[in-house]
mmCIF file of C-alpha atoms in Angstrom:
data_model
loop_
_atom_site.group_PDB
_atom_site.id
_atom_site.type_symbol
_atom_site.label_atom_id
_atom_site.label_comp_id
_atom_site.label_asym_id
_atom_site.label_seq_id
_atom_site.Cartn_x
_atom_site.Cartn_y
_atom_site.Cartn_z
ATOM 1 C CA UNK A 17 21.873 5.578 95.656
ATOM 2 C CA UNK A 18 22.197 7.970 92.924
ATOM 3 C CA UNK A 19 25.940 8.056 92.819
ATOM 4 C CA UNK A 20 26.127 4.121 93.131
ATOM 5 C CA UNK A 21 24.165 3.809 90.029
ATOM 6 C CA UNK A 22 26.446 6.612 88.291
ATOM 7 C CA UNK A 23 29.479 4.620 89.372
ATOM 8 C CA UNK A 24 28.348 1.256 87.872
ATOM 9 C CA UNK A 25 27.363 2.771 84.654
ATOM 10 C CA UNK A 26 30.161 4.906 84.419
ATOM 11 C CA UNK A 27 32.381 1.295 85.027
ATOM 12 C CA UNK A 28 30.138 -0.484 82.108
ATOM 13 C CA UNK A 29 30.236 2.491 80.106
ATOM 14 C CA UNK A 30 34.347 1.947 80.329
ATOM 15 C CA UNK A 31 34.385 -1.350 79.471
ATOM 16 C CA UNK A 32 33.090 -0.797 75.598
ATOM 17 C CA UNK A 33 34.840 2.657 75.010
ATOM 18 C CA UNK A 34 37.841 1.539 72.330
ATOM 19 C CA UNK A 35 40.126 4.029 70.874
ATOM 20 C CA UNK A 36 40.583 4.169 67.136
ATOM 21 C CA UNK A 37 44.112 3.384 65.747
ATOM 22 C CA UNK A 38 45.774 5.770 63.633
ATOM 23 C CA UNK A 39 44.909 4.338 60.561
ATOM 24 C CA UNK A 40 40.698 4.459 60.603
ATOM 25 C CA UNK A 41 38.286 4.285 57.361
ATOM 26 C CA UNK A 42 37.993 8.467 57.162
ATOM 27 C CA UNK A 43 39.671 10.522 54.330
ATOM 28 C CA UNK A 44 40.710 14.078 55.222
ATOM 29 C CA UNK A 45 39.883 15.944 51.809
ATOM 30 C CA UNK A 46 42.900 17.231 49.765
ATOM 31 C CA UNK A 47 43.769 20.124 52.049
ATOM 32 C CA UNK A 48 42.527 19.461 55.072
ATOM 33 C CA UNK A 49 44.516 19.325 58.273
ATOM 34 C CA UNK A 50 43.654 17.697 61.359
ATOM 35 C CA UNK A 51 45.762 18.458 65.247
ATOM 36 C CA UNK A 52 44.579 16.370 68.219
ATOM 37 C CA UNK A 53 46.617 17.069 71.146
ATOM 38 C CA UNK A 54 45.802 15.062 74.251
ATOM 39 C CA UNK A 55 47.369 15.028 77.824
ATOM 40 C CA UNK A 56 47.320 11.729 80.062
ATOM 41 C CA UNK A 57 48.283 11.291 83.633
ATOM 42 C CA UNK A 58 49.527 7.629 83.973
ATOM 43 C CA UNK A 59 49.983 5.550 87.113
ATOM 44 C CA UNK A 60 50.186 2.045 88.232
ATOM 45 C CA UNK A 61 51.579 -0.231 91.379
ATOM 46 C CA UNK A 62 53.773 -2.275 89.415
ATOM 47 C CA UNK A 63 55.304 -1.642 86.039
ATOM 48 C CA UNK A 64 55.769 -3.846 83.258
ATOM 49 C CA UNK A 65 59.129 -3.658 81.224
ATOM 50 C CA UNK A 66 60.640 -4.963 78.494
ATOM 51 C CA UNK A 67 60.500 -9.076 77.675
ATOM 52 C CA UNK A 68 57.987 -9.750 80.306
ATOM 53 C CA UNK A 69 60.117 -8.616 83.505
ATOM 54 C CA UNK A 70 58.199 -6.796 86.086
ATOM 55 C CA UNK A 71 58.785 -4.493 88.642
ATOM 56 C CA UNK A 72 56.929 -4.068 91.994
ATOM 57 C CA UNK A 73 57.790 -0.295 92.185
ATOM 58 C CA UNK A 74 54.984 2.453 91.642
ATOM 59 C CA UNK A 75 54.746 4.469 88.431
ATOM 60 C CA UNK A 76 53.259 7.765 87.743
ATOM 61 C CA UNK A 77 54.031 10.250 84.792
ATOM 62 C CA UNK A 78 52.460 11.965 82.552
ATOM 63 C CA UNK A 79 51.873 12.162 78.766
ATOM 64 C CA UNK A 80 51.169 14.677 75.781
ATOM 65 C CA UNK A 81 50.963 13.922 72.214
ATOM 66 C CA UNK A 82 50.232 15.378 69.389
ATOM 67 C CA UNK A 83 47.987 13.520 66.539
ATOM 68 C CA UNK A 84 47.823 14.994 62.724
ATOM 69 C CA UNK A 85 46.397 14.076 59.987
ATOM 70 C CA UNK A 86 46.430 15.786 56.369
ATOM 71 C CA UNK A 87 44.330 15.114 53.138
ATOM 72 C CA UNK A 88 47.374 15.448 50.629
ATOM 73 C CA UNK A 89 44.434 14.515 48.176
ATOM 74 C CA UNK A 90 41.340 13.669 48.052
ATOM 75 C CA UNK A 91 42.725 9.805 48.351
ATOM 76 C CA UNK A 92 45.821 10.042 50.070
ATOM 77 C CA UNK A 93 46.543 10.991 53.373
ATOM 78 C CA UNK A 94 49.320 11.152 55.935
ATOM 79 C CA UNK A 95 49.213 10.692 59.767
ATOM 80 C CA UNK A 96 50.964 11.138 62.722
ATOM 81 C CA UNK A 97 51.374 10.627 65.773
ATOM 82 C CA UNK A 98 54.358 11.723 68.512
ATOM 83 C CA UNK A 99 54.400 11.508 72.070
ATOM 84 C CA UNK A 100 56.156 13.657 74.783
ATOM 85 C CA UNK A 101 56.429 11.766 78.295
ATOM 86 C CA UNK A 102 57.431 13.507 81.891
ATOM 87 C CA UNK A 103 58.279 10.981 85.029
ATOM 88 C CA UNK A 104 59.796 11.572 87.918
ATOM 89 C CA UNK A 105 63.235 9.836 86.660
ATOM 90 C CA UNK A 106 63.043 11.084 82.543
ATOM 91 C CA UNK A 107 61.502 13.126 80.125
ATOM 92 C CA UNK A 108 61.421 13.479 76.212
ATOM 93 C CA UNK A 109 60.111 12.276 73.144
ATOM 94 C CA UNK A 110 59.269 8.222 72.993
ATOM 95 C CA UNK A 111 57.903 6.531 70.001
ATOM 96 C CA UNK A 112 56.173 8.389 67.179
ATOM 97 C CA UNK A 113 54.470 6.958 64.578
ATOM 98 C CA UNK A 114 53.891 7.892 60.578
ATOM 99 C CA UNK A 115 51.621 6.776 58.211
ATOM 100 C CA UNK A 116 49.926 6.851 55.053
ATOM 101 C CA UNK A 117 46.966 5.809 53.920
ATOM 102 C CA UNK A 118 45.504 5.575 50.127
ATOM 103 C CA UNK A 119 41.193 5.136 49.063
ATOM 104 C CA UNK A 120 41.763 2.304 46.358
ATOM 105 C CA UNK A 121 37.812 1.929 45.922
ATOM 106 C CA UNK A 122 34.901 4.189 46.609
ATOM 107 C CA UNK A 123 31.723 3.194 44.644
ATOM 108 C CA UNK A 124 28.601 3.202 45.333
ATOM 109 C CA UNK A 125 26.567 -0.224 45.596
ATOM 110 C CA UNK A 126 23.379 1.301 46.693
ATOM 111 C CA UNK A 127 21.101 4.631 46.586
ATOM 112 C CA UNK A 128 22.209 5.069 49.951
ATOM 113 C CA UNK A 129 25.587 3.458 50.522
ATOM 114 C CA UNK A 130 29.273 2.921 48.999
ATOM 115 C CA UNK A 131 31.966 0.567 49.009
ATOM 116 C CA UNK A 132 35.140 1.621 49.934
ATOM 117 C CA UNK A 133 38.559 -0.182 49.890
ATOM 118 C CA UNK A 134 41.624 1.477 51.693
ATOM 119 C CA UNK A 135 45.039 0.618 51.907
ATOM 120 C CA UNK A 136 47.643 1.731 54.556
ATOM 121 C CA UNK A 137 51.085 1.341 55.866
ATOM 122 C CA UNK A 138 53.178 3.014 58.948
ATOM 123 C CA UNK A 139 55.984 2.965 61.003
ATOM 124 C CA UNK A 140 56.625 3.390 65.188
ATOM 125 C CA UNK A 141 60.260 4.512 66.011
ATOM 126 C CA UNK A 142 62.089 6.196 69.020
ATOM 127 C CA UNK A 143 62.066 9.647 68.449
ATOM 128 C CA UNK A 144 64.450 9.331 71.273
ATOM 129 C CA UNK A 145 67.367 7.279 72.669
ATOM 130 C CA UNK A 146 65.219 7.031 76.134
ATOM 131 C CA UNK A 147 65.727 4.059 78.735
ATOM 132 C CA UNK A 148 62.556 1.622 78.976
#
């Protein structure tokens, strides 16, 4: 019974995790450097390709990446984020990403809380001529 009631909130639990993007509302601090890597295993009974076409065929690979972020001020800050794949059929860098990200506004509005305005911009490119 216990493990059946694990399960389901484990399942729920799921359901409202979301990932944050690259660009989130949190300044590094001129100086400060931030590495995330992260390792994936991936599978799935069909795959999904490019424009929509599908393939009945199993998938399974895995994935490592490497997320940074540094505080080049106290305002400005630069991400990124590059991934390293391994299937059965390829391996090798896929799309990596680079951004930046500037505070325009911090000011407080209350004894206890601020207003902040941010502005940021990016790119995603192959870092890789690999096959889709």
């Amino acid at each position: 019974m216990q493990q059946q009631i694990l399960t389901i909130l484990l399942v729920f639990n799921s359901l409202l995790l979301v990932g944050q993007g690259a660009l989130d509302g949190y300044m590094k601090g001129k100086g400060n450097l931030d590495i995330a890597p992260s390792f994936s295993l991936m599978s799935a009974g069909r795959f999904d390709g490019a424009q929509g076409t599908a393939y009945d065929i199993p998938y399974k690979g895995n994935l490592l990446s490497v997320f940074a972020a540094y505080g080049v001020t106290d305002r400005f800050d630069l991400v990124a984020s590059i991934p390293y794949i391994f299937t059965s059929t390829q391996k090798g860098l896929q799309d990596g990403g680079f951004y930046a990200k500037y505070r325009l506004i911090y000011t407080p509005v209350t004894a206890k809380g601020r207003l902040g305005l941010m502005a940021g911009t990016g790119v995603s490119l192959p870092l890789s001529n690999y096959q889709p």
